[in-house]
Amino acid sequence: MLRRTLLLCLIALCLPLMAQAQEAPAPVDPALLVADSVVVTPDAELIADGNVEALFEGRRLTATQIRYNQDTDQLVIVGPIRITDTDGTILTAQSAEIDAAFENGLLRGARLVLDRQLQLAAVQLARVEGRYSQLSRAAVTSCQICGPQGKPLWEIRADRIIHDDEEKQIYLDGAQLRVIDVPVVYLPRLRFPDPSLQRARGFLFPTLRSTSKLGVGLKTPYFIPIGPHRDLTLTPYVSAQTTTIEARYRQAFRNGTIELNGAVTRDSLRSGETRGYLFADGTFDLPRDYTLTFDVELTTDEAYLKDYGYSSKNRLDSAISVTKVTRDRLTEGTLIHFNTLRDNESNATQPAFVFDASHQQRLFPSYGGELRLTAEAHGHFRDSDADIIGRDVVRTHAEALWQQTGRSAWGVLWEAGAGVAIDAVRNRGDSTVPVEDAVVAPHGHVTLRMPFVATSGSGARYMLEPVVQLGWTGGDLLETGNDESQRSELDEGNLLTLSRFAAKDRRERGWQGAAGLRWTMVAPSGWRTGVAVGRVVREEDRAAFSTTSGLSETRSDWLISGQIGNETGLDFIGRMLIDDDREVHRAEARGTWSNTRLDLAASYLLLPEDLDEDRDDLVSEWSFDGAYRVSRHWTASAGWQYNLAEDRSSNGSLGLEYQNECVVARFEADRDFADSDNLDPTTTFELTVELKGFSTGGDAGGYRRTCSN
């Protein structure tokens, strides 16, 4: 009888604090009790005394003494008491009087720690109906408290706090937010989710935003879960110059996801107008291994996205596509609608609708090599009916290509290929080109490589690889306007191809050769270096490349590229096109450096004036962005873009973040120097403070302080 009584007592004590009450108890595993002594008094009272420890299904209770009265079915526990649950919940107290079912009772000097993050302390804690924990004269915080007189960075004091185990909600009456023990905000009622609840309805942390156009305003998001697979976030944004409601809707389906982001605005920038935007995207798995993706990008005016910082895009593209990819097949179809926001472009004369469809299949014939079959269709259409600038085009392409690779006895790697392509086009609205045209383009090529590999005494591995290619393409030029291949250029990716145009509306013809040399080094210490140089020589210049593409003459510019990096986080890559007169036609470089304290990236771009690419002026600009972890808790960031050709800044930003176990504070300042007919320079400041430990505030432990710092 005594043994049974002891077992029932321990089972009741060690029930999980967050579990819901059940109508009928489920079978339980035996509990384990360890104490210095266990006695039963003549009046049927069980006493476990001295270093009491009870274990039950992974839960642990420690106390100085446990007294159980069978007549009253009450437990009296002498502390210090500590109960640890399997979900991370920790309850401590100095003493407790509670029933054996642990559903009703009183704990004095109690502290409740939820999910190893949020601490609730009270003079006393009342347990009600096995569901509610009611704390009187209580405080809640997720900050580390050092010493008996230590003060948390923030805490919320309340006359009463109720924790609902089932709903996982915390209710506060007479709540007072204190920062370093200084009262800041008083709220008569307050509710927030406990940290174990992942998706809770309610307000998220606000953002204070100030811009030179809209003044000082406040964004206050409100999150609304709609079942387990959907949610809606509404964010009112109010300032002296604007009234805006932002919205985000997300939904997960069995075979895909969608997300919609948008806003509706009435402001003083365009008085009397309703402004807004909508961005939507989604991905779905279709039958037979097809994938559907789509995105929608809409806005009411050219400046709205920039005014409110929603996007920096100056051309919007809404698209829907279907794709299937297997080892030997690629099938895809895409429909795109473009909407330009640039003040020097017109949507009437820019291609508004574009469609692309293609199918490619690889075959491996018995006579060797690989046979690749390709079929493509493309079309783009303008709203304008004006001659030439309102041109519409439909183009088709079909190609069969056979290629094979091998290695000779002397170590030469070779590749040979031959094929034929048929290109056809139909033009409408352009009197300078035929309505219809079609050409046949037979082609072939041979590529030879001779890699030389050596290893130094230190273990560094070197490779020197010369490569040459000879190719030929027959047929005539396709007569159509140049809409698809206006931005072609020589680079490492197309040095060994027969046509370096971006699309099949244009093709290089005749004999051509390409030569290149690549040198690489990889050291055991982690350093790696590479340099490459190459050039293309053609029989005649019939392709009409732009001047700065590096391909505008029978002898192309020299392509020079290099890279260097190591395992400590340094990476640099650069390339340039330079002609025989040592004039640079293009240059770009980017370097990054990353370690435990620093993330730094810088880039440079040079594009000379070229009317063929609609570039009236030289483009020369550099940019950098980086973040430096000043200390364990402080991180500073900065970014800058500078236009060297115009000797002015394009954009600049500064940021500062403080993060510890209980708070994240971010301050960001951004200056956009853009100035055009529909854009004005703008300065923006944003401040966000998030209290950790709640389900919306993030993990409280990643930056946990110690009492020495």
XYZ file of C-alpha atoms in Angstrom:
709
model
C 0.000 0.000 0.000
C 2.783 2.439 0.885
C 4.634 1.612 -2.297
C 1.509 2.263 -4.379
C 0.861 5.546 -2.596
C 4.442 6.689 -3.237
C 4.199 5.795 -6.926
C 0.948 7.719 -7.406
C 2.437 10.710 -5.636
C 5.489 10.834 -7.885
C 3.457 10.380 -11.069
C 1.289 13.336 -10.117
C 4.274 15.503 -9.245
C 6.102 14.896 -12.492
C 3.268 15.450 -14.929
C 4.375 17.895 -17.675
C 3.548 21.457 -16.762
C 2.331 22.313 -20.284
C 0.208 19.181 -20.900
C -3.534 19.448 -21.385
C -5.895 17.751 -18.935
C -7.251 14.432 -20.150
C -10.526 12.767 -19.233
C -8.898 9.367 -18.687
C -5.240 8.888 -17.662
C -3.072 6.945 -20.076
C -0.805 4.137 -18.864
C 2.435 5.492 -17.430
C 5.912 4.132 -16.855
C 7.138 3.595 -13.288
C 8.649 6.604 -11.520
C 11.961 6.650 -9.674
C 12.423 8.282 -6.242
C 15.731 8.950 -4.526
C 15.892 10.501 -1.046
C 17.968 10.265 2.123
C 14.980 8.757 3.921
C 11.371 7.765 3.208
C 9.042 7.148 6.172
C 5.327 6.815 6.836
C 3.964 8.365 10.057
C 1.251 6.722 12.213
C -1.345 9.145 10.766
C -0.640 7.781 7.190
C 1.536 10.689 6.070
C 4.401 9.834 3.690
C 7.599 11.891 4.131
C 10.548 11.808 1.694
C 13.308 13.847 3.296
C 16.791 15.044 2.274
C 18.092 15.486 -1.309
C 14.807 14.362 -2.808
C 14.957 13.607 -6.527
C 12.143 12.119 -8.629
C 12.380 11.047 -12.305
C 9.422 10.289 -14.530
C 9.360 9.964 -18.368
C 12.321 12.310 -18.771
C 11.014 14.873 -16.278
C 12.893 15.669 -13.102
C 11.879 17.040 -9.699
C 14.308 18.035 -6.956
C 13.408 19.299 -3.480
C 14.498 19.182 0.142
C 11.371 17.438 1.421
C 8.069 16.042 0.098
C 5.126 15.338 2.465
C 2.010 13.567 1.187
C -1.178 13.276 3.241
C -3.365 10.474 1.932
C -6.499 11.713 3.735
C -6.397 15.222 2.237
C -4.658 14.120 -0.995
C -2.362 17.125 -0.618
C 1.361 17.553 -1.168
C 3.577 19.855 0.839
C 6.969 20.404 -0.797
C 9.867 22.168 0.898
C 12.376 23.852 -1.371
C 14.356 24.887 -3.039
C 12.129 23.167 -5.629
C 13.082 22.632 -9.282
C 10.922 20.834 -11.851
C 12.351 20.376 -15.383
C 10.014 19.297 -18.196
C 10.986 17.586 -21.452
C 9.989 20.658 -23.533
C 12.478 22.886 -21.697
C 10.030 24.380 -19.212
C 11.603 24.931 -15.783
C 9.668 25.741 -12.617
C 11.423 26.731 -9.392
C 9.922 27.692 -6.032
C 10.751 27.990 -2.347
C 7.755 25.962 -1.160
C 4.544 24.487 -2.514
C 1.161 23.225 -1.346
C -0.659 21.406 -4.118
C -2.964 18.478 -4.784
C -1.562 15.160 -5.928
C -2.855 15.694 -9.482
C -0.829 18.923 -9.644
C -3.912 20.760 -10.919
C -4.609 23.126 -8.041
C -2.261 24.572 -5.485
C 0.011 27.370 -4.445
C 3.774 27.858 -4.939
C 5.673 30.623 -3.121
C 8.713 32.429 -4.484
C 8.106 30.826 -7.883
C 9.975 31.274 -11.151
C 8.728 29.760 -14.442
C 11.120 29.485 -17.422
C 9.426 28.728 -20.756
C 11.327 27.097 -23.619
C 14.652 28.021 -21.956
C 13.976 31.645 -22.924
C 11.247 33.532 -21.118
C 11.392 33.923 -17.318
C 8.282 34.627 -15.238
C 8.939 35.381 -11.557
C 6.345 36.005 -8.852
C 5.849 36.247 -5.136
C 3.477 33.316 -5.473
C 2.134 31.106 -8.262
C -1.309 29.554 -8.153
C -1.973 26.439 -10.204
C -5.636 26.283 -11.353
C -7.438 23.377 -13.062
C -4.171 21.938 -14.308
C -4.196 24.497 -17.130
C -3.568 27.961 -15.744
C -0.572 29.304 -13.860
C -1.543 32.541 -12.118
C 1.363 34.660 -10.884
C 0.822 37.530 -8.460
C 3.103 40.585 -8.226
C 5.087 39.182 -11.121
C 7.694 40.176 -13.692
C 8.610 38.703 -17.078
C 11.878 39.031 -19.027
C 14.255 37.034 -21.220
C 17.350 38.979 -20.116
C 20.241 37.591 -18.129
C 20.144 38.838 -14.520
C 23.468 39.008 -12.716
C 23.538 38.874 -8.941
C 20.752 39.303 -6.389
C 20.663 43.075 -7.007
C 21.035 42.832 -10.797
C 18.561 44.575 -13.074
C 17.502 43.162 -16.480
C 17.869 45.285 -19.604
C 14.095 45.133 -19.931
C 11.265 43.561 -17.995
C 7.486 43.755 -17.850
C 6.051 44.017 -14.359
C 2.402 43.238 -13.755
C -0.090 42.981 -10.945
C -1.085 39.583 -12.279
C 0.166 37.249 -15.020
C -1.808 34.237 -16.264
C -0.163 31.562 -18.408
C -2.599 29.366 -20.344
C -0.941 25.988 -20.977
C -3.454 24.908 -23.637
C -3.634 28.096 -25.712
C 0.026 28.910 -24.999
C -0.849 32.526 -24.255
C 0.320 34.873 -21.503
C -2.078 37.533 -20.154
C -0.954 40.501 -18.057
C -3.030 42.874 -15.934
C -1.558 46.265 -15.037
C 1.540 45.744 -17.218
C 4.444 48.162 -17.026
C 7.403 47.958 -19.434
C 10.666 48.936 -17.768
C 14.009 49.548 -19.471
C 16.967 49.369 -17.051
C 14.363 49.635 -14.256
C 12.942 52.887 -15.688
C 9.171 52.797 -16.442
C 8.532 53.438 -20.155
C 5.011 52.261 -21.062
C 1.966 51.326 -18.993
C -0.771 49.084 -20.426
C -3.799 48.011 -18.400
C -4.113 44.802 -20.453
C -1.511 42.946 -22.496
C -1.378 39.560 -24.210
C 1.480 37.810 -25.973
C 2.280 34.209 -26.975
C 4.699 32.079 -25.071
C 7.907 31.135 -26.950
C 6.748 27.592 -27.745
C 3.933 28.884 -29.982
C 5.238 29.285 -33.536
C 2.353 31.143 -35.215
C 0.381 33.390 -32.889
C -2.220 35.985 -33.777
C -1.290 39.489 -32.688
C 0.941 42.501 -33.190
C 4.551 42.102 -34.263
C 7.270 44.511 -33.263
C 6.804 47.970 -34.836
C 9.267 49.940 -36.964
C 9.809 53.671 -36.647
C 10.475 55.117 -40.127
C 11.390 58.619 -41.180
C 11.905 59.797 -44.766
C 12.501 63.203 -46.313
C 9.327 62.744 -48.380
C 6.908 61.173 -45.910
C 8.100 62.477 -42.555
C 8.117 60.427 -39.354
C 5.839 57.406 -39.363
C 5.177 54.129 -37.612
C 4.695 50.652 -39.076
C 2.827 48.211 -36.836
C 2.412 44.706 -38.326
C -0.490 42.510 -37.223
C -0.162 38.782 -37.881
C -3.266 36.633 -38.515
C -2.844 32.851 -38.849
C -5.589 31.304 -40.986
C -5.294 27.632 -40.201
C -2.029 25.680 -40.266
C -1.177 26.486 -43.895
C -2.156 30.134 -44.414
C -1.486 33.479 -42.797
C -2.058 37.176 -43.383
C 0.022 40.090 -42.109
C -1.509 43.586 -42.172
C 0.796 46.539 -41.528
C -0.680 50.018 -41.095
C 1.881 52.719 -41.946
C 0.892 56.151 -40.722
C 2.750 59.460 -40.872
C 1.894 63.114 -41.379
C 2.188 62.641 -45.154
C 0.740 59.174 -45.761
C -1.860 56.642 -44.726
C -0.861 53.225 -46.006
C -1.938 49.672 -45.367
C 0.530 46.957 -46.316
C -0.447 43.311 -46.629
C 1.305 39.965 -47.026
C -0.585 36.724 -47.663
C 1.082 33.295 -47.677
C -0.371 29.867 -48.294
C 1.179 26.423 -48.556
C -0.554 23.775 -50.643
C 0.192 20.099 -50.929
C 2.012 20.715 -54.209
C 3.223 24.315 -53.948
C 3.224 27.729 -52.297
C 2.088 31.269 -53.059
C 2.958 34.631 -51.522
C 1.357 38.021 -52.175
C 2.773 41.363 -51.043
C 1.030 44.659 -51.642
C 0.015 48.045 -50.299
C -2.641 50.736 -50.791
C -1.787 54.387 -50.106
C -3.268 57.862 -49.894
C -0.562 60.476 -49.417
C 0.374 64.100 -49.996
C 2.937 63.269 -52.703
C 0.099 62.740 -55.200
C -2.852 64.364 -53.543
C -6.227 62.887 -54.440
C -4.750 59.722 -55.957
C -4.852 56.188 -54.650
C -1.451 54.580 -55.030
C -0.356 51.009 -54.524
C 1.481 47.937 -55.711
C 1.110 44.156 -55.856
C 3.882 41.574 -56.075
C 2.876 37.899 -56.147
C 4.819 34.726 -56.786
C 4.250 31.007 -56.519
C 5.584 27.582 -57.375
C 3.599 24.393 -57.986
C 4.470 20.812 -58.881
C 2.371 19.603 -61.816
C 1.727 16.044 -63.021
C 4.434 14.241 -65.017
C 7.240 16.133 -63.230
C 6.387 19.571 -64.639
C 6.871 22.672 -62.486
C 4.752 25.807 -62.711
C 6.177 29.120 -61.500
C 4.688 32.586 -61.745
C 5.237 36.113 -60.506
C 3.146 39.251 -60.843
C 4.566 42.776 -60.486
C 2.165 45.735 -60.633
C 2.291 49.346 -59.459
C 0.138 52.410 -59.965
C 2.932 54.845 -60.887
C 6.646 55.017 -61.664
C 7.796 56.468 -58.341
C 5.694 54.518 -55.827
C 8.070 51.603 -55.215
C 11.017 53.959 -54.665
C 9.046 56.405 -52.492
C 8.160 53.640 -50.021
C 11.261 51.462 -50.366
C 9.397 48.392 -51.605
C 11.709 47.746 -54.577
C 14.548 49.346 -56.544
C 13.466 47.808 -59.870
C 12.999 50.178 -62.794
C 11.422 47.552 -65.049
C 8.658 45.278 -63.813
C 8.195 41.830 -65.296
C 5.233 39.549 -64.681
C 5.797 36.001 -65.891
C 4.375 32.506 -65.899
C 6.422 29.485 -66.904
C 6.180 25.703 -67.095
C 9.377 23.641 -66.930
C 10.386 19.995 -66.976
C 13.994 18.922 -66.506
C 15.290 15.364 -66.745
C 18.706 13.890 -67.441
C 18.261 13.984 -71.225
C 15.366 16.418 -71.770
C 14.594 20.053 -71.098
C 11.159 21.483 -71.852
C 10.091 24.982 -70.880
C 7.621 27.657 -71.863
C 7.432 31.244 -70.564
C 5.110 34.210 -71.057
C 6.336 37.609 -69.785
C 4.767 41.054 -69.588
C 7.135 44.009 -69.178
C 6.320 47.426 -67.732
C 9.081 50.038 -67.725
C 9.300 52.673 -64.984
C 12.195 54.570 -66.598
C 11.464 58.141 -67.619
C 13.433 57.742 -70.897
C 11.469 54.672 -72.071
C 7.922 54.256 -73.336
C 5.836 51.167 -72.728
C 4.268 51.667 -76.150
C 7.587 51.156 -77.967
C 9.142 48.611 -75.584
C 8.212 44.932 -76.088
C 5.246 44.543 -73.740
C 4.585 40.821 -74.213
C 7.266 38.180 -74.773
C 6.842 34.433 -75.083
C 9.481 31.708 -75.288
C 9.058 27.969 -75.747
C 11.807 25.408 -76.195
C 12.472 21.691 -76.129
C 15.907 20.073 -76.066
C 16.696 16.384 -76.102
C 19.955 14.428 -75.893
C 20.386 11.144 -77.760
C 23.334 8.773 -77.713
C 23.530 6.973 -81.083
C 25.246 3.618 -81.521
C 27.994 5.126 -83.707
C 29.201 7.239 -80.766
C 29.015 10.785 -79.516
C 25.946 12.772 -78.508
C 23.122 14.017 -80.710
C 21.327 17.089 -79.401
C 17.986 18.139 -80.921
C 16.578 21.606 -80.209
C 13.333 23.373 -81.128
C 12.522 26.939 -80.056
C 9.816 29.537 -80.629
C 9.961 33.188 -79.602
C 7.744 36.224 -80.045
C 7.619 39.803 -78.765
C 4.938 42.399 -79.353
C 4.603 46.156 -78.837
C 1.519 48.264 -78.235
C 2.592 50.896 -80.772
C 1.654 50.621 -84.464
C 4.326 53.121 -85.555
C 6.719 51.963 -88.274
C 9.985 50.392 -87.051
C 9.619 51.392 -83.379
C 6.361 49.421 -83.209
C 7.847 46.251 -84.704
C 6.440 42.835 -83.691
C 8.446 39.667 -84.276
C 7.767 35.917 -84.233
C 10.818 33.657 -84.630
C 11.363 29.877 -84.742
C 14.546 27.846 -84.531
C 15.332 24.151 -85.050
C 18.745 22.536 -84.763
C 20.431 19.156 -84.801
C 23.961 18.993 -83.356
C 26.265 15.991 -83.084
C 29.399 16.230 -80.975
C 32.020 13.882 -79.561
C 35.005 14.205 -77.266
C 38.179 12.156 -76.934
C 41.849 12.109 -76.022
C 44.808 11.424 -78.286
C 47.886 9.369 -77.495
C 49.884 12.586 -76.919
C 47.474 13.809 -74.216
C 45.567 16.247 -76.432
C 41.897 16.593 -75.477
C 39.725 17.117 -78.521
C 36.107 17.883 -79.262
C 34.430 17.806 -82.673
C 30.922 18.802 -83.614
C 28.738 19.300 -86.679
C 25.146 20.312 -87.147
C 22.569 22.277 -89.034
C 20.128 24.960 -87.855
C 17.039 26.428 -89.487
C 15.937 29.918 -88.435
C 12.719 31.572 -89.588
C 11.213 34.942 -88.714
C 8.042 36.900 -89.351
C 8.174 40.694 -88.941
C 5.232 43.081 -88.644
C 5.346 46.857 -88.480
C 8.867 47.392 -89.878
C 9.217 48.573 -93.500
C 13.013 48.162 -93.481
C 12.975 44.329 -93.302
C 11.026 41.614 -95.171
C 7.784 40.378 -93.689
C 9.139 36.817 -93.724
C 12.616 35.350 -93.950
C 14.237 31.963 -93.340
C 17.845 30.755 -93.467
C 19.706 27.468 -93.113
C 22.944 27.484 -91.122
C 25.176 24.392 -91.347
C 28.067 24.543 -88.903
C 30.981 22.579 -87.527
C 33.910 22.992 -85.155
C 37.013 21.312 -83.751
C 38.494 22.216 -80.349
C 41.913 21.123 -79.042
C 43.272 21.422 -75.494
C 46.677 20.481 -74.133
C 46.805 20.699 -70.322
C 50.210 20.657 -68.601
C 50.151 19.807 -64.884
C 53.003 20.074 -62.400
C 53.452 19.899 -58.623
C 56.072 21.902 -56.733
C 58.117 20.705 -53.787
C 55.809 22.592 -51.397
C 52.815 20.667 -52.712
C 51.339 23.475 -54.847
C 49.613 22.215 -58.002
C 49.996 24.164 -61.270
C 48.177 23.807 -64.580
C 48.867 25.535 -67.900
C 46.272 24.862 -70.595
C 46.414 26.258 -74.141
C 43.233 25.849 -76.206
C 42.408 26.502 -79.876
C 39.183 26.191 -81.828
C 38.427 26.294 -85.542
C 34.803 26.674 -86.610
C 32.608 27.469 -89.590
C 28.989 28.561 -90.003
C 27.328 28.822 -93.395
C 24.210 30.495 -94.720
C 23.018 34.087 -94.901
C 22.059 36.562 -92.197
C 18.470 36.488 -90.960
C 16.789 39.766 -91.900
C 15.034 41.092 -88.818
C 15.378 43.982 -86.417
C 17.850 43.649 -83.568
C 15.650 43.429 -80.482
C 17.137 40.436 -78.647
C 20.929 40.742 -79.077
C 21.782 44.362 -78.324
C 23.953 43.585 -75.285
C 26.394 40.906 -76.498
C 29.993 40.872 -75.284
C 33.058 38.637 -75.265
C 33.639 36.749 -72.004
C 35.011 33.439 -70.714
C 31.678 31.703 -71.235
C 31.384 32.342 -74.994
C 35.023 32.413 -76.120
C 34.673 28.875 -77.557
C 31.235 29.159 -79.156
C 30.319 29.669 -82.814
C 27.938 32.560 -82.131
C 28.244 35.071 -79.316
C 24.877 36.740 -79.704
C 22.395 36.497 -76.850
C 19.653 34.925 -79.009
C 19.143 33.144 -82.327
C 17.857 36.243 -84.146
C 21.488 36.873 -85.155
C 24.343 34.507 -85.858
C 28.023 34.855 -86.719
C 28.817 33.463 -90.212
C 31.897 32.219 -92.045
C 35.212 30.883 -90.763
C 36.478 31.799 -87.345
C 39.122 30.733 -84.886
C 39.582 31.222 -81.174
C 42.658 30.770 -79.011
C 43.144 31.011 -75.269
C 45.583 30.266 -72.499
C 44.697 29.464 -68.886
C 47.026 29.181 -65.887
C 45.922 28.086 -62.424
C 47.635 27.396 -59.108
C 46.238 25.704 -56.006
C 48.443 25.655 -52.881
C 48.108 23.376 -49.832
C 47.773 26.496 -47.676
C 44.438 27.264 -49.374
C 45.557 29.927 -51.834
C 44.242 29.625 -55.391
C 45.074 31.807 -58.378
C 44.012 31.813 -62.017
C 44.702 33.923 -65.101
C 43.145 33.526 -68.571
C 43.637 35.333 -71.869
C 41.864 34.744 -75.174
C 40.923 36.165 -78.554
C 38.655 35.481 -81.529
C 39.657 35.910 -85.206
C 36.997 35.863 -87.961
C 37.184 35.643 -91.733
C 35.040 38.765 -92.128
C 33.043 41.083 -89.928
C 29.393 40.598 -90.921
C 27.799 40.358 -87.536
C 27.484 44.077 -86.629
C 28.428 43.810 -82.970
C 28.466 46.993 -80.914
C 31.742 48.887 -80.563
C 32.322 48.088 -76.894
C 31.300 44.423 -77.135
C 34.910 43.490 -77.953
C 33.699 41.693 -81.117
C 33.140 44.505 -83.597
C 36.056 43.724 -85.945
C 37.568 40.650 -87.615
C 39.997 40.474 -84.704
C 38.303 40.749 -81.371
C 39.628 42.553 -78.341
C 41.858 40.655 -75.970
C 39.901 39.058 -73.135
C 41.917 39.098 -69.925
C 40.580 37.744 -66.652
C 42.000 36.731 -63.309
C 40.993 35.531 -59.890
C 42.600 34.965 -56.531
C 41.320 33.596 -53.245
C 42.129 31.689 -50.099
C 40.426 29.793 -47.306
C 40.514 32.779 -44.931
C 37.645 34.428 -46.830
C 39.396 36.460 -49.551
C 38.016 36.230 -53.110
C 38.745 38.526 -56.054
C 37.740 38.273 -59.702
C 38.229 40.721 -62.547
C 38.041 40.873 -66.340
C 38.589 43.389 -69.109
C 38.402 43.774 -72.894
C 41.325 45.670 -74.414
C 42.102 46.277 -78.110
C 45.437 46.348 -79.947
C 45.775 50.084 -79.214
C 45.482 49.316 -75.478
C 42.115 51.022 -75.218
C 39.876 49.428 -72.608
C 36.373 48.734 -73.904
C 34.978 47.082 -70.780
C 36.269 46.353 -67.304
C 34.762 44.940 -64.147
C 36.095 43.637 -60.870
C 34.652 42.380 -57.613
C 36.347 41.428 -54.379
C 35.012 40.001 -51.124
C 36.601 39.354 -47.781
C 34.804 37.500 -45.026
C 35.866 36.234 -41.618
C 34.375 35.922 -38.154
C 34.269 39.709 -37.638
C 34.228 41.267 -41.118
C 32.130 40.910 -44.279
C 33.313 43.227 -47.034
C 32.468 43.399 -50.757
C 33.582 45.955 -53.351
C 33.059 46.165 -57.107
C 34.026 48.365 -60.049
C 32.433 48.736 -63.498
C 33.625 50.577 -66.631
C 31.479 50.871 -69.791
C 32.554 53.444 -72.405
C 30.053 55.449 -74.418
C 28.307 53.335 -77.074
C 25.301 54.557 -79.046
C 24.665 51.028 -80.350
C 23.826 50.060 -76.759
C 21.823 53.252 -76.062
C 24.581 54.540 -73.803
C 25.212 58.211 -74.445
C 27.781 58.690 -71.682
C 30.636 56.850 -70.054
C 29.616 54.592 -67.149
C 32.264 54.308 -64.459
C 31.233 53.482 -60.925
C 32.351 51.645 -57.848
C 30.433 50.337 -54.889
C 31.089 48.617 -51.596
C 29.083 47.187 -48.758
C 30.237 45.602 -45.577
C 29.532 44.725 -41.977
C 31.930 44.731 -39.037
C 31.227 42.954 -35.782
C 32.580 45.538 -33.348
C 32.018 43.255 -30.374
C 30.008 40.222 -29.487
C 26.793 42.226 -29.428
C 27.442 45.261 -31.690
C 27.553 45.128 -35.508
C 28.068 48.113 -37.805
C 27.327 48.094 -41.538
C 27.765 50.513 -44.427
C 27.278 50.675 -48.174
C 28.162 53.194 -50.877
C 27.777 53.587 -54.631
C 29.727 56.309 -56.427
C 29.463 57.419 -60.061
C 33.012 58.311 -61.115
C 31.950 59.535 -64.563
C 29.567 62.137 -63.104
C 31.585 62.648 -59.906
C 28.596 62.096 -57.622
C 27.237 59.551 -55.179
C 24.401 57.266 -56.256
C 23.450 55.675 -52.932
C 24.750 55.457 -49.396
C 23.664 53.564 -46.298
C 24.698 53.099 -42.664
C 23.479 50.592 -40.127
C 24.029 49.730 -36.479
C 22.698 46.675 -34.659
C 22.810 45.599 -31.027
C 21.819 42.041 -30.156
C 21.942 40.003 -26.987
C 19.865 37.211 -25.496
C 16.811 39.382 -24.921
C 16.739 42.239 -27.436
C 17.600 43.163 -31.033
C 17.837 46.852 -31.910
C 18.531 47.949 -35.494
C 19.083 51.441 -36.848
C 19.423 52.024 -40.590
C 19.991 55.191 -42.592
C 19.801 55.272 -46.386
C 20.319 58.076 -48.891
C 19.205 57.632 -52.502
C 20.686 60.337 -54.713
C 18.643 59.419 -57.826
C 17.239 62.498 -59.575
C 14.999 62.245 -62.630
C 11.608 63.358 -63.882
C 9.793 60.870 -61.636
C 12.342 60.395 -58.824
C 13.758 62.816 -56.268
C 16.644 62.287 -53.826
C 15.373 60.614 -50.661
C 16.752 60.068 -47.161
C 15.294 57.285 -45.020
C 15.826 56.364 -41.358
C 14.442 53.212 -39.749
C 14.551 51.985 -36.148
C 13.327 48.559 -35.053
C 13.475 47.093 -31.545
C 12.522 43.445 -30.991
C 12.215 41.825 -27.579
C 13.382 38.230 -27.691
C 11.818 35.335 -25.858
C 8.389 35.576 -27.466
C 7.294 33.463 -30.428
C 7.676 36.556 -32.654
C 10.955 37.794 -31.237
C 13.384 35.035 -32.100
C 15.579 32.724 -30.058
C 16.779 34.224 -26.810
C 19.940 32.158 -26.532
C 22.144 32.845 -29.552
C 23.837 35.932 -28.036
C 23.490 35.101 -24.370
C 25.617 37.287 -22.147
C 27.541 36.207 -19.110
C 27.622 38.184 -15.901
C 31.162 39.296 -16.682
C 30.211 41.179 -19.862
